[in-house]
Coordinates of C-alpha atoms and ligand atoms in Angstrom, one line a residue:
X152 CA -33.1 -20.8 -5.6
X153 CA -34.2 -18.4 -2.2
X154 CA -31.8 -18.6 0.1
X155 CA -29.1 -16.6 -0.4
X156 CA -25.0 -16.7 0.8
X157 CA -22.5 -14.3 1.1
X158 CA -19.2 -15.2 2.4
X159 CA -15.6 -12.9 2.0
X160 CA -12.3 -13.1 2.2
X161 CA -10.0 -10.3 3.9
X162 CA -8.7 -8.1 1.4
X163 CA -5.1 -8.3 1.5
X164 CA -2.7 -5.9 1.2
X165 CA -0.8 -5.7 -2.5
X166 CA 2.8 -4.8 -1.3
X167 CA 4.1 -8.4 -2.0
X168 CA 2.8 -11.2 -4.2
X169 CA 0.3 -13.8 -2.7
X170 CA 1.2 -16.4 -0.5
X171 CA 0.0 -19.7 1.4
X172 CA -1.4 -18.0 3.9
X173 CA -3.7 -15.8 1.4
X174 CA -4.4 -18.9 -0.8
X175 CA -5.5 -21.0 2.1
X176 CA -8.0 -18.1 3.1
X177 CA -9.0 -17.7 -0.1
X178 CA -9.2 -22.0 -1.1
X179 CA -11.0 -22.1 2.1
X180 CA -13.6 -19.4 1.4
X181 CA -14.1 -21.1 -2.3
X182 CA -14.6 -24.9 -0.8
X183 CA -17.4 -23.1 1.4
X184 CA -19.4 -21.1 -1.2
X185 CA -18.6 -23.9 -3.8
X186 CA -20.5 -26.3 -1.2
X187 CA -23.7 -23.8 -1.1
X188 CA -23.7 -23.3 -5.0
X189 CA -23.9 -26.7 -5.1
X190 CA -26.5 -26.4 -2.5
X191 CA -28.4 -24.3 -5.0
X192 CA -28.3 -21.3 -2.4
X193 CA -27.5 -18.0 -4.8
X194 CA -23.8 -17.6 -3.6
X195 CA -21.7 -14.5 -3.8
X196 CA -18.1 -14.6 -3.0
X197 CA -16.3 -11.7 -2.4
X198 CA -12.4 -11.1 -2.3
X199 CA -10.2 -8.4 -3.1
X200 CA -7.2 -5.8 -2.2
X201 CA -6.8 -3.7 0.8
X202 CA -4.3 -0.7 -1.2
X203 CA -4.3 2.3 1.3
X204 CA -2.6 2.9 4.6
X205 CA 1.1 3.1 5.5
X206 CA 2.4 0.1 4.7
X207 CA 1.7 0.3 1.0
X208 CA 3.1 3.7 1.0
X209 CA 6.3 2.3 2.5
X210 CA 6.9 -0.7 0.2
X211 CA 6.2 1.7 -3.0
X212 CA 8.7 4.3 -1.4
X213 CA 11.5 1.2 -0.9
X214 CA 10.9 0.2 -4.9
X215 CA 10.6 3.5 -5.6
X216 CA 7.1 3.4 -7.5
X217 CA 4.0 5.3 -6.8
X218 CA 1.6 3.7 -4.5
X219 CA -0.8 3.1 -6.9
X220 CA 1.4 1.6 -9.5
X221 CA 2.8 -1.2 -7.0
X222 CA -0.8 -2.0 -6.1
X223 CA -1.9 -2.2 -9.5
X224 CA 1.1 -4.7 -10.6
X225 CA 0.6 -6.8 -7.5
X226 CA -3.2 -6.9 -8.0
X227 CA -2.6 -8.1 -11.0
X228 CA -0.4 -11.0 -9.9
X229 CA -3.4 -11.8 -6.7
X230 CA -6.1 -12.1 -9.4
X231 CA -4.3 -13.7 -12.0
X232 CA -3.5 -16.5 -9.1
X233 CA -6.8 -16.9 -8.0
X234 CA -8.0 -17.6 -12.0
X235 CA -4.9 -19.9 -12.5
X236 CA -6.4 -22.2 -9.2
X237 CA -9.7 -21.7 -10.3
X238 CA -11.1 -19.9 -7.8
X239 CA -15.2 -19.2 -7.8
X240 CA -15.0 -15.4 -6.6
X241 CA -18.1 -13.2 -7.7
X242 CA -16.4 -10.1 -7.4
X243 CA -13.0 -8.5 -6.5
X244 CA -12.8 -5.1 -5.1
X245 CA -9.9 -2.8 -4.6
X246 CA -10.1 -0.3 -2.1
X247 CA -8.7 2.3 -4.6
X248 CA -11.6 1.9 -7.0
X249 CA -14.2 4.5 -7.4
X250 CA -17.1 2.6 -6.7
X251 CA -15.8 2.2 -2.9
X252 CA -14.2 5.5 -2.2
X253 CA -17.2 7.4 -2.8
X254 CA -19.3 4.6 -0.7
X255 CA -16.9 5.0 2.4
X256 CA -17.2 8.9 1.9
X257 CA -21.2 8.0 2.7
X258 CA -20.4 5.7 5.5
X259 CA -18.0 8.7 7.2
X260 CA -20.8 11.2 6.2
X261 CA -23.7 8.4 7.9
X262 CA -21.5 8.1 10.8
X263 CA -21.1 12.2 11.2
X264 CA -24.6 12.7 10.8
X265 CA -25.4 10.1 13.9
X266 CA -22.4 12.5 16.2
X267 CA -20.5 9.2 16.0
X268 CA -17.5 10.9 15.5
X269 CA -15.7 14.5 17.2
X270 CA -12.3 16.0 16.4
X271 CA -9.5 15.3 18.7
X272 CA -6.1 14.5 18.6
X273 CA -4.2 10.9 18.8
X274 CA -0.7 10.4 20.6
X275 CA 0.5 6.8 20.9
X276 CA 2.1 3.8 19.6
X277 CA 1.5 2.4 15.9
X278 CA 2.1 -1.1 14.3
X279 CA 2.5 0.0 11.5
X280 CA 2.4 -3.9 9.7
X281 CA -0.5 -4.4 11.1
X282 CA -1.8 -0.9 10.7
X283 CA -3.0 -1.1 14.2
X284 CA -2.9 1.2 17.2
X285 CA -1.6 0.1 20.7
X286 CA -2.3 1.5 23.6
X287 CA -0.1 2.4 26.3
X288 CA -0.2 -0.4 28.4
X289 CA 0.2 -2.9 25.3
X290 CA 3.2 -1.3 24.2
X291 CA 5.0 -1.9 27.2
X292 CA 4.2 -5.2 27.5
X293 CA 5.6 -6.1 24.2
X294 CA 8.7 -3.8 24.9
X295 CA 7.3 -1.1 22.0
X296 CA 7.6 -4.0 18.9
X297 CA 4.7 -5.2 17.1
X298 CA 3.3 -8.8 18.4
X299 CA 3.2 -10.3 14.8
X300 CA 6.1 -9.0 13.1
X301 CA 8.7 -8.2 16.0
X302 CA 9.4 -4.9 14.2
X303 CA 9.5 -1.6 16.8
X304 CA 6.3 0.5 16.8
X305 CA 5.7 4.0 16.0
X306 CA 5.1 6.9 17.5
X307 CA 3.4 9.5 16.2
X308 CA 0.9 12.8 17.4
X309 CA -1.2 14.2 15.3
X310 CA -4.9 15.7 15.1
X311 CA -7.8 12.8 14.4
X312 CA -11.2 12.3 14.1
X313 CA -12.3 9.7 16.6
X314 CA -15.3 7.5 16.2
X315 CA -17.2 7.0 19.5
X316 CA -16.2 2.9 19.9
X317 CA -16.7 3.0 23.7
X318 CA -20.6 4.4 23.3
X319 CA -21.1 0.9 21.7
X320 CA -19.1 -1.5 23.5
X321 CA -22.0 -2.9 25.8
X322 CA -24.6 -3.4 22.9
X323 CA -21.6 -5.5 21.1
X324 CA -21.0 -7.6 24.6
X325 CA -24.7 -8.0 24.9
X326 CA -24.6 -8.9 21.2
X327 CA -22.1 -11.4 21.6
X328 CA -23.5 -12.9 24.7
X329 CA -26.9 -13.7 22.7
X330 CA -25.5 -14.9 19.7
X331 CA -22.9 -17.7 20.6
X332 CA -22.2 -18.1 16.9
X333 CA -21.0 -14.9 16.4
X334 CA -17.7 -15.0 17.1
X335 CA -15.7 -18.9 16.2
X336 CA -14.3 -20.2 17.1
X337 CA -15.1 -20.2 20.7
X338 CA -11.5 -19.7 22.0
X339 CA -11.8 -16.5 19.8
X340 CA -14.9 -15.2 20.8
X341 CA -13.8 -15.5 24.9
X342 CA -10.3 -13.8 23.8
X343 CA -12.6 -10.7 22.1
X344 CA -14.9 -10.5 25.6
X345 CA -12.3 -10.5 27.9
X346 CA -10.4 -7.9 26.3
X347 CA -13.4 -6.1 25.9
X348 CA -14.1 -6.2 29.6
X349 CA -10.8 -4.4 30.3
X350 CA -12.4 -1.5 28.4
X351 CA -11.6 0.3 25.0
X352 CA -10.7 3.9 23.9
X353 CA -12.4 5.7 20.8
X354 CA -10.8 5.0 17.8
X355 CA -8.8 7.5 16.1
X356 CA -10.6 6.6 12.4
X357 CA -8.3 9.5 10.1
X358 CA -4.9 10.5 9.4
X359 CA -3.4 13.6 8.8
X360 CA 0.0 13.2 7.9
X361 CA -0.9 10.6 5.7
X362 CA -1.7 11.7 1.9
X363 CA -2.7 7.6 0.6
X364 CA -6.0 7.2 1.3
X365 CA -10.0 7.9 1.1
X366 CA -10.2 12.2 2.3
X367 CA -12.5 12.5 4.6
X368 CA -15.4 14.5 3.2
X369 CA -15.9 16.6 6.2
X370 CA -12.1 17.7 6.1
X371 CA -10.0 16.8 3.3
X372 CA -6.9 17.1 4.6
X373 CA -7.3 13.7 6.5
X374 CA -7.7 10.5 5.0
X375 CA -9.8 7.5 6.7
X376 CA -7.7 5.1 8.6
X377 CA -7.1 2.2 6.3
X378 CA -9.0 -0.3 8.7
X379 CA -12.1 1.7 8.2
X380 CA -11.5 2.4 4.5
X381 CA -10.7 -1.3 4.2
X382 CA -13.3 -2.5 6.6
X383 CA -16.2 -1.0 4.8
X384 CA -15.4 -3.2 1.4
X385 CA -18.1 -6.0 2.8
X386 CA -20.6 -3.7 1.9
X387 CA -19.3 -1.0 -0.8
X388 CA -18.6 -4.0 -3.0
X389 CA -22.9 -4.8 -2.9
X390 CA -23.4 -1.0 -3.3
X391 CA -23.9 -0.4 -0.3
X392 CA -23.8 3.9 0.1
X393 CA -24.6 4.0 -3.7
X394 CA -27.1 4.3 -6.5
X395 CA -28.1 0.7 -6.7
X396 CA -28.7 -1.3 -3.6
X397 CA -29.9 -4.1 -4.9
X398 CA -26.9 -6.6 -3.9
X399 CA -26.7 -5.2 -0.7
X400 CA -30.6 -5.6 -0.3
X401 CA -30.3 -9.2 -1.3
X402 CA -26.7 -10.4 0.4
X403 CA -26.2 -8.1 3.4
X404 CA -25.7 -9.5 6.3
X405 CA -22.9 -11.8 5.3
X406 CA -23.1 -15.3 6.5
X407 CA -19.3 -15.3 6.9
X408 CA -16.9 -13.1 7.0
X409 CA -13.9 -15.7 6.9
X410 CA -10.3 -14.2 8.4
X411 CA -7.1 -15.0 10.1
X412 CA -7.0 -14.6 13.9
X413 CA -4.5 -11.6 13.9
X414 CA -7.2 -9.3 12.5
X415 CA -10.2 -10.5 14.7
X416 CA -10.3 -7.5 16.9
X417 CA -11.0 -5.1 13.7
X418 CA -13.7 -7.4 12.6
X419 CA -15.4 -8.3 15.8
X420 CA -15.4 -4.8 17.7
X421 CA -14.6 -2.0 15.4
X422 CA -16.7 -3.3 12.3
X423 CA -19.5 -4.0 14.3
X424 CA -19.1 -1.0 16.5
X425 CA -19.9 0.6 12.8
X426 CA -22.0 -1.4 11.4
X427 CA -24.3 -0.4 15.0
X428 CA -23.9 3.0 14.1
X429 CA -25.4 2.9 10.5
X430 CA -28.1 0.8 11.9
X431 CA -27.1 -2.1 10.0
X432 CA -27.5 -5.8 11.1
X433 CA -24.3 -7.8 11.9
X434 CA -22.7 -10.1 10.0
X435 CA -24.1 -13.9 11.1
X436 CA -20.2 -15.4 11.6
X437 CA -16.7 -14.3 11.8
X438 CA -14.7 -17.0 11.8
X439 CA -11.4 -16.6 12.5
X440 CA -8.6 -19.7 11.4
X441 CA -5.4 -20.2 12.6
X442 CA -1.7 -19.5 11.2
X443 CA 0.5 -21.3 8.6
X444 CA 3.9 -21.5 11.0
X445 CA 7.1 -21.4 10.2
X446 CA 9.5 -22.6 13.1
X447 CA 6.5 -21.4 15.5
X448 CA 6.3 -17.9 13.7
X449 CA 3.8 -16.3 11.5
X450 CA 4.6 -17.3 7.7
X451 CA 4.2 -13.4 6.5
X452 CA 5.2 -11.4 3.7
X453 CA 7.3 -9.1 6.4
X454 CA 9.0 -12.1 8.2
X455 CA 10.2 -13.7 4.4
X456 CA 9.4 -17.2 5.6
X457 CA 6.7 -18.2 3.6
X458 CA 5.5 -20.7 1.2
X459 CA 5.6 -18.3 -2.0
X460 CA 4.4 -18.5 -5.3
X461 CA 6.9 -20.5 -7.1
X462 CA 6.7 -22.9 -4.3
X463 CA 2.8 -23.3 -4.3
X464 CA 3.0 -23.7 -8.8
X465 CA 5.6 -26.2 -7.9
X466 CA 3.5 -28.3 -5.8
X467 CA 0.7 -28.1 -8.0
X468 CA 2.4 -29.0 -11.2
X469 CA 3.5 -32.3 -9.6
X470 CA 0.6 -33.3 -7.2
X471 CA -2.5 -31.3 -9.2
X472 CA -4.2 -28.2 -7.4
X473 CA -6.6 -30.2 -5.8
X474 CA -4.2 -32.3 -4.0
X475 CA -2.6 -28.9 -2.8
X476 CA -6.4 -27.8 -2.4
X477 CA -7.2 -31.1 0.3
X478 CA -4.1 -30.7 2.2
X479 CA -4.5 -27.1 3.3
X480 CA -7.8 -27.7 4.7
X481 CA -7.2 -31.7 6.1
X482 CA -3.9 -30.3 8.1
X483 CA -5.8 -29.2 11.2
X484 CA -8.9 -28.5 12.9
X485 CA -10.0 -25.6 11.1
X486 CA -9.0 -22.5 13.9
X487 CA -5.7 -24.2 14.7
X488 CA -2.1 -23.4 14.1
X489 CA -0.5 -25.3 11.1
X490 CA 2.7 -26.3 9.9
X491 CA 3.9 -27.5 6.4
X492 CA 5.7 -30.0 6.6
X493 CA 6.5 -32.2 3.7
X494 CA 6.2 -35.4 5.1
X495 CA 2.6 -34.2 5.6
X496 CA 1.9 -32.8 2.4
X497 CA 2.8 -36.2 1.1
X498 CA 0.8 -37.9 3.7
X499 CA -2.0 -36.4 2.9
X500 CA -1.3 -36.7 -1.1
X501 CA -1.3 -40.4 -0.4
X502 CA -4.1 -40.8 1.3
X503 CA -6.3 -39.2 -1.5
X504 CA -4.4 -41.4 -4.2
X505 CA -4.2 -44.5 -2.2
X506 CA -7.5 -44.4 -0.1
X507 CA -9.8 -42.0 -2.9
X508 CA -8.1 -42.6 -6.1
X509 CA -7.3 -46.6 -5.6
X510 CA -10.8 -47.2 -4.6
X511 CA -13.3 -45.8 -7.6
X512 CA -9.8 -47.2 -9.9
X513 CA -10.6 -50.6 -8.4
X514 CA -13.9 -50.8 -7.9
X515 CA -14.0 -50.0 -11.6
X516 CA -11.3 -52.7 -12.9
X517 CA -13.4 -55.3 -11.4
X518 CA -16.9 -53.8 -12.8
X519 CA -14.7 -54.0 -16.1
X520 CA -13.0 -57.2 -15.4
X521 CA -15.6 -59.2 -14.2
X522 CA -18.8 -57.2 -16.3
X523 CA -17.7 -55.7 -19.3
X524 CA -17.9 -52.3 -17.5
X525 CA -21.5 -52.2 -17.3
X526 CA -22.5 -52.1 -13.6
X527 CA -24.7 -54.9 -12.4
X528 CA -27.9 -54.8 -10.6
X529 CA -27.8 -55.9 -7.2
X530 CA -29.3 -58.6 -5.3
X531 CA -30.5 -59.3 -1.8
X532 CA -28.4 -57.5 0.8
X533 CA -26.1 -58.4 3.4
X534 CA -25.6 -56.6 6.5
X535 CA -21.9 -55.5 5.1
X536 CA -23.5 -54.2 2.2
X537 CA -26.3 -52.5 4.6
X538 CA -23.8 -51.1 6.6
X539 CA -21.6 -49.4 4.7
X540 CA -24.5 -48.1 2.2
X541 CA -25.9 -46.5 6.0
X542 CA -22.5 -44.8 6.4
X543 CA -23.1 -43.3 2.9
X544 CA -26.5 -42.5 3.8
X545 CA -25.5 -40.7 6.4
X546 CA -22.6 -38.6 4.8
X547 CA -24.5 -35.9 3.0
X548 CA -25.9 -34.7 6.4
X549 CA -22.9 -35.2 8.5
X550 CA -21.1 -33.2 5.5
X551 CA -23.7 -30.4 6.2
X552 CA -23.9 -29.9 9.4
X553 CA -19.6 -29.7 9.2
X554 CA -19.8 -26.5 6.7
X555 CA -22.5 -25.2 8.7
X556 CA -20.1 -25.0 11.7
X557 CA -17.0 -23.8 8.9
X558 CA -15.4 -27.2 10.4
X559 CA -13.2 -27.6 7.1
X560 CA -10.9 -30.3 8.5
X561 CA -14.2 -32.1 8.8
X562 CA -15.5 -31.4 5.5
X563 CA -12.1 -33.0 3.8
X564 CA -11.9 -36.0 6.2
X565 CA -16.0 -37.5 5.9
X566 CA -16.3 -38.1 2.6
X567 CA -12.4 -40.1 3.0
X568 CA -13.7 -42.0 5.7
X569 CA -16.4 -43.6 3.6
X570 CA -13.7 -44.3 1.1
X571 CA -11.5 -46.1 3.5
X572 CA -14.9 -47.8 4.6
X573 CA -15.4 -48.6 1.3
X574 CA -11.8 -50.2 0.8
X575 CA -12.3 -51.9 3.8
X576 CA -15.5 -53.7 2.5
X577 CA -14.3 -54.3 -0.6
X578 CA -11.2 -56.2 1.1
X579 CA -13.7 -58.2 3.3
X580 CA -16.1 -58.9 0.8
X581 CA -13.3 -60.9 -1.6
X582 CA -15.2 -59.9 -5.1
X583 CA -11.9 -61.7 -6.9
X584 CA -13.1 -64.5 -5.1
X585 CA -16.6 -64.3 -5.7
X586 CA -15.7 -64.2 -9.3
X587 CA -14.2 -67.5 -9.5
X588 CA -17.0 -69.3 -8.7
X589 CA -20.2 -69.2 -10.9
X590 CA -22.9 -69.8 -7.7
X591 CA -21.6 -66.5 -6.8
X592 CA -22.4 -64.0 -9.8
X593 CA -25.3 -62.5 -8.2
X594 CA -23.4 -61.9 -4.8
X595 CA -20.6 -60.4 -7.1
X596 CA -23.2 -58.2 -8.9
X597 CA -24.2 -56.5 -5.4
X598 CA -20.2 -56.3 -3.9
X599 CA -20.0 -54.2 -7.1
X600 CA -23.0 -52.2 -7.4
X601 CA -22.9 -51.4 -3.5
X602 CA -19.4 -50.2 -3.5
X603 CA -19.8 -48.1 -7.2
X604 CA -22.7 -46.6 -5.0
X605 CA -20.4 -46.0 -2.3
X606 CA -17.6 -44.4 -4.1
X607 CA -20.2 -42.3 -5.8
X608 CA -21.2 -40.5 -2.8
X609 CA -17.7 -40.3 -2.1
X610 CA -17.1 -38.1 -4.7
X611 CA -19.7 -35.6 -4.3
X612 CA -19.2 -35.2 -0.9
X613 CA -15.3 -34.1 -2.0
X614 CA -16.4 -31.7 -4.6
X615 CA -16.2 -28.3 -2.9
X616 CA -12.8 -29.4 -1.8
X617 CA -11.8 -31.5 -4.9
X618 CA -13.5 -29.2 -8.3
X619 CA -11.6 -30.9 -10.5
X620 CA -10.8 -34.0 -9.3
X621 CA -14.1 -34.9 -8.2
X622 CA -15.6 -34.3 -11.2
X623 CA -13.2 -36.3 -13.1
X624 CA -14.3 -39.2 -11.2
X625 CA -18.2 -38.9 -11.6
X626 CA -17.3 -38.9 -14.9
X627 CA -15.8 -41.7 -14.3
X628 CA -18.6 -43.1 -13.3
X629 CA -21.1 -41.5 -16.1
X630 CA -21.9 -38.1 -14.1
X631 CA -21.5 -34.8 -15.3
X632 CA -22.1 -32.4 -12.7
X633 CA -22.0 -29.3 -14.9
X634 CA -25.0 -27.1 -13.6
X635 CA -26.4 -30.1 -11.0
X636 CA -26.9 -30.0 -7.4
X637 CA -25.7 -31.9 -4.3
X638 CA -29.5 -33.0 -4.0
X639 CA -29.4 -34.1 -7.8
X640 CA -26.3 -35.9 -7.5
X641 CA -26.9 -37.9 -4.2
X642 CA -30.2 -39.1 -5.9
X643 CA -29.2 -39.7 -9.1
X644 CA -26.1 -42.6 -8.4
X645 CA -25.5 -44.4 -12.0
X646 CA -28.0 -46.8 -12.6
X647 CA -27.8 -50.4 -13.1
X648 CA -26.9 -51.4 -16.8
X649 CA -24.9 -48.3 -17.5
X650 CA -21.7 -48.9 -19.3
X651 CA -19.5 -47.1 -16.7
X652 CA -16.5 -45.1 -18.2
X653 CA -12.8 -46.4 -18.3
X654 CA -10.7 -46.4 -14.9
X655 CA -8.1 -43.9 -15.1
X656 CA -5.9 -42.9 -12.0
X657 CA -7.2 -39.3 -10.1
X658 CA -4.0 -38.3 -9.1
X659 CA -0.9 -38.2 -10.5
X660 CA 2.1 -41.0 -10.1
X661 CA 5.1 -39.4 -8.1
X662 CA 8.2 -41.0 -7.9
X663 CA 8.2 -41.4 -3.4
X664 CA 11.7 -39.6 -3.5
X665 CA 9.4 -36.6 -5.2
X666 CA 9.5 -33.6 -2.3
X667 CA 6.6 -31.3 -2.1
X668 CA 8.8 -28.2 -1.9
Ligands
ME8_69 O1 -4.5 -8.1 7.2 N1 -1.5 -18.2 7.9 O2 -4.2 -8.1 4.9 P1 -3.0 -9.2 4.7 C1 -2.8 -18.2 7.6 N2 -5.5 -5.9 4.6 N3 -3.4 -17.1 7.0 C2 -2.6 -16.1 6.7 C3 -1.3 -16.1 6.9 C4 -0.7 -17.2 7.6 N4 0.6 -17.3 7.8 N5 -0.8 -14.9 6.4 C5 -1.8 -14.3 5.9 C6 -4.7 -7.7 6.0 N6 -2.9 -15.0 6.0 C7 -5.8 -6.6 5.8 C8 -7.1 -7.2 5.9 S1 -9.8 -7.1 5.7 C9 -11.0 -5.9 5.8 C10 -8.3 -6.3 5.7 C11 -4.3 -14.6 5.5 O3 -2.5 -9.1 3.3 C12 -5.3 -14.5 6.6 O4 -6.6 -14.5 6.1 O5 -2.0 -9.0 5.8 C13 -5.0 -13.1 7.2 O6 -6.0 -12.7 8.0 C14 -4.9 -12.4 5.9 O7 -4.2 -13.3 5.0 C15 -4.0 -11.1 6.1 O8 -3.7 -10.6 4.9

């Protein structure tokens, strides 16, 4: 193991329980590190809790709890979700543990010493949901209510410290100009230059009248702004600002810093903007994913029209997480607007029992059937059986290059197109034919062993996506991929005169009247 990979989630904010939206962050960001663990690539995922700032203040004062006390129950109820669906974090901060308030107090002190910021005094508009400033000019043009939520803006005036944002806005164009990569996808990155070309203000970075938060340690009667304070969790959760380094020294830059498009300006101009100031490289990608919709708006905590909880557990229990798992990321290019639909959830459930699960189940009948289970040698080949064993040649690369590019959708769909390949040839190739007719045992032999081989290669390429489900099926077919790696796997397909293991269905039977919600 040398190279290394850091990818992150955004921290959300614990003033409501976890929903689609956060889950298919978070699935996402697990299918991509879960692909370079398996790439033997030392891999550290980080997620966590964003618990300062306005908003939590407000929730806690509407159920009438302390701030910290409603972040502490609702951070219980995000991590004991991710551990119920199995997901591979290495670490999960919260913005109100020790370890990162003293490291931001070092990134505020870093940024004082370089004269990054001065005292001032902010007057203006404030989305509060979004914990986001608007200028002027925005404000108006959205008639004073916030663009996600629709709720009015604040106003407020108060004395601020302001970091120096402008000072660095042509190194970050020049920045983005020479690393095309930077900012995906590309609609994103062009929507981040040209609004960056239309010029920026400093940014107020503390509040006064707010009493939640990180003090500043030049003046503590401020606290940081919470996008700064929550911001800064990429690196205080490696140490970064602290006694021991050494995960910062080994992980920093990230590779990707995974988020939803709403909160692409903080990530792509102020973080950097920082990151500039403490001298510190960038991270290599921000990719930035669309929404989960719900007739055309946002599905948000705020607007209540969201997939919750109960809904997702419900949809697990009946189709298994991994079908819940493949439809999230199959629904769209990844970067695009979705919409759950039923009829697509089941779609999409069906094509992973009917296309994935029906083809290792009956390419292992017949191996049964027609060989006792143990899987023949095979002969001379045909061009059907060289082409589709090309197509699976090819997959491993193809898969690659996909993650490489955070192309999810991709990801799902390759490794299904080489089972519907593999259906396909299985139908042409007639092997309940060829087994009525002695001449023809060693042509059966090879139908078998090339689509085994086929269905094999299949299954690893799902495994980031499908944990559990792909592994079930190598099993399936003899493999235990506890502790192996993609490269293992691919070379090591079971070998002729293995007595394969018995066919059992992948995916659940669901009456078709079953509804995914
Ligand atoms: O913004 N569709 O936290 P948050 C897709 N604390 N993804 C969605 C979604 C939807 N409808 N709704 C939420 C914050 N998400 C800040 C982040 S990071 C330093 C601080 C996902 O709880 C998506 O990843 O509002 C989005 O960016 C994130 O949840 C926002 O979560």
């Amino acid at each position: 193991m040398s190279k290394t990979f850091y990818i992150t989630t955004p921290i959300y904010y614990p003033n409501g329980e976890p929903h689609l939206g956060h889950a298919y962050t978070t699935i996402a960001t697990d299918a991509v590190a879960r692909f370079h663990r398996l790439r033997d690539e030392e891999t550290f995922f980080l997620t966590g809790t964003d618990e300062h700032g306005i908003k939590i203040v407000k929730t806690a004062a509407e159920k009438n709890v302390e701030p910290k006390v409603l972040a502490d129950g609702m951070v219980a109820v995000f991590e004991g979700f991710w551990k119920e669906i199995g997901i591979s974090n290495d670490d999960f901060i919260r913005t109100t543990q020790p370890r990162h308030k003293s490291s931001v107090q070092e990134i505020i002190r870093k940024l004082l010493a370089s004269d990054d910021i001065y005292a001032g005094s902010y007057e203006g508009w404030y989305d509060e949901g979004q914990e986001e400033f608007v200028t002027e000019t925005e404000a108006k043009a959205r008639e004073f209510k916030s663009a996600i939520s629709g709720r009015p803006l604040t106003r407020f005036s108060e004395k601020s410290y302001f970091f120096r944002l402008k000072k660095y806005v042509p190194r970050l164009l020049e920045y983005i100009d020479q690393n095309p990569d930077f900012i995906q996808p590309t609609i994103r990155r062009n929507e981040v230059v040209s609004k960056l070309k239309q010029g920026v203000e400093d940014l107020s970075i503390s509040r006064a009248t707010l009493k939640w938060g990180i003090p500043m340690p030049n003046d503590p009667e401020h606290v940081v702004y919470v996008w700064i304070d929550a911001l800064s969790n990429y690196i205080t959760a490696l140490g970064y600002g602290s006694g021991d380094q050494s995960l910062f020294d080994k992980f920093w830059p990230a590779n990707v810093h995974l988020i939803g498009k709403e909160i692409l300006w903080f990530h792509t101009v102020y973080w950097p903007a920082i990151l500039f100031s403490l001298n510190l490289p960038l991270p290599k990608k921000v990719f930035a994913h669309g929404w989960w919709t719900s007739g055309g708006k946002k599905m948000s905590k705020s607007m209540g029209n969201f997939i919750d909880l109960v809904k997702m557990r419900e949809v697990i229990g009946t189709y298994s997480l991994d079908a819940l798992r493949y439809y999230m990321l199959r629904a769209a290019p990844f970067g695009s607007d979705l919409d759950w639909t039923d009829a697509d959830f089941l779609k999409s459930f069906n094509e992973l029992k009917n296309v994935v699960g029906n083809c290792l189940n009956r390419t292992l009948k017949m191996i049964d059937r027609y060989r006792g289970g143990v899987l023949p040698a095979r002969g001379e080949l045909q061009q059907i059986d060289r082409d589709l064993l090309a197509q699976g040649e090819k997959l491993a690369a193809l898969i690659a290059d996909a993650y490489e590019r955070v192309e999810l959708q991709q990801c799902a769909e390759l490794p299904v197109q080489l089972a519907r390949l593999t259906n396909g040839y299985i139908d042409a190739t007639e092997p309940f034919k060829l087994a009525k007719d002695p001449a023809q045992a060693g042509r059966l032999d090879t139908v078998l062993n090339v689509a085994a081989r086929s269905i094999h290669r299949v299954l690893i390429g799902l495994l980031p996506i499908l944990p559990k489900k792909g592994a079930e099926g190598l099993s399936q077919l003899q493999i235990d991929v506890a502790g192996k790696t993609l490269d293992w796997l691919y070379a090591n397909p079971p070998g002729a005169g293995i007595k394969l293991g018995d066919a059992q269905p992948l995916f659940p039977n669901v009456p078709p009247a079953g509804a995914a919600t």
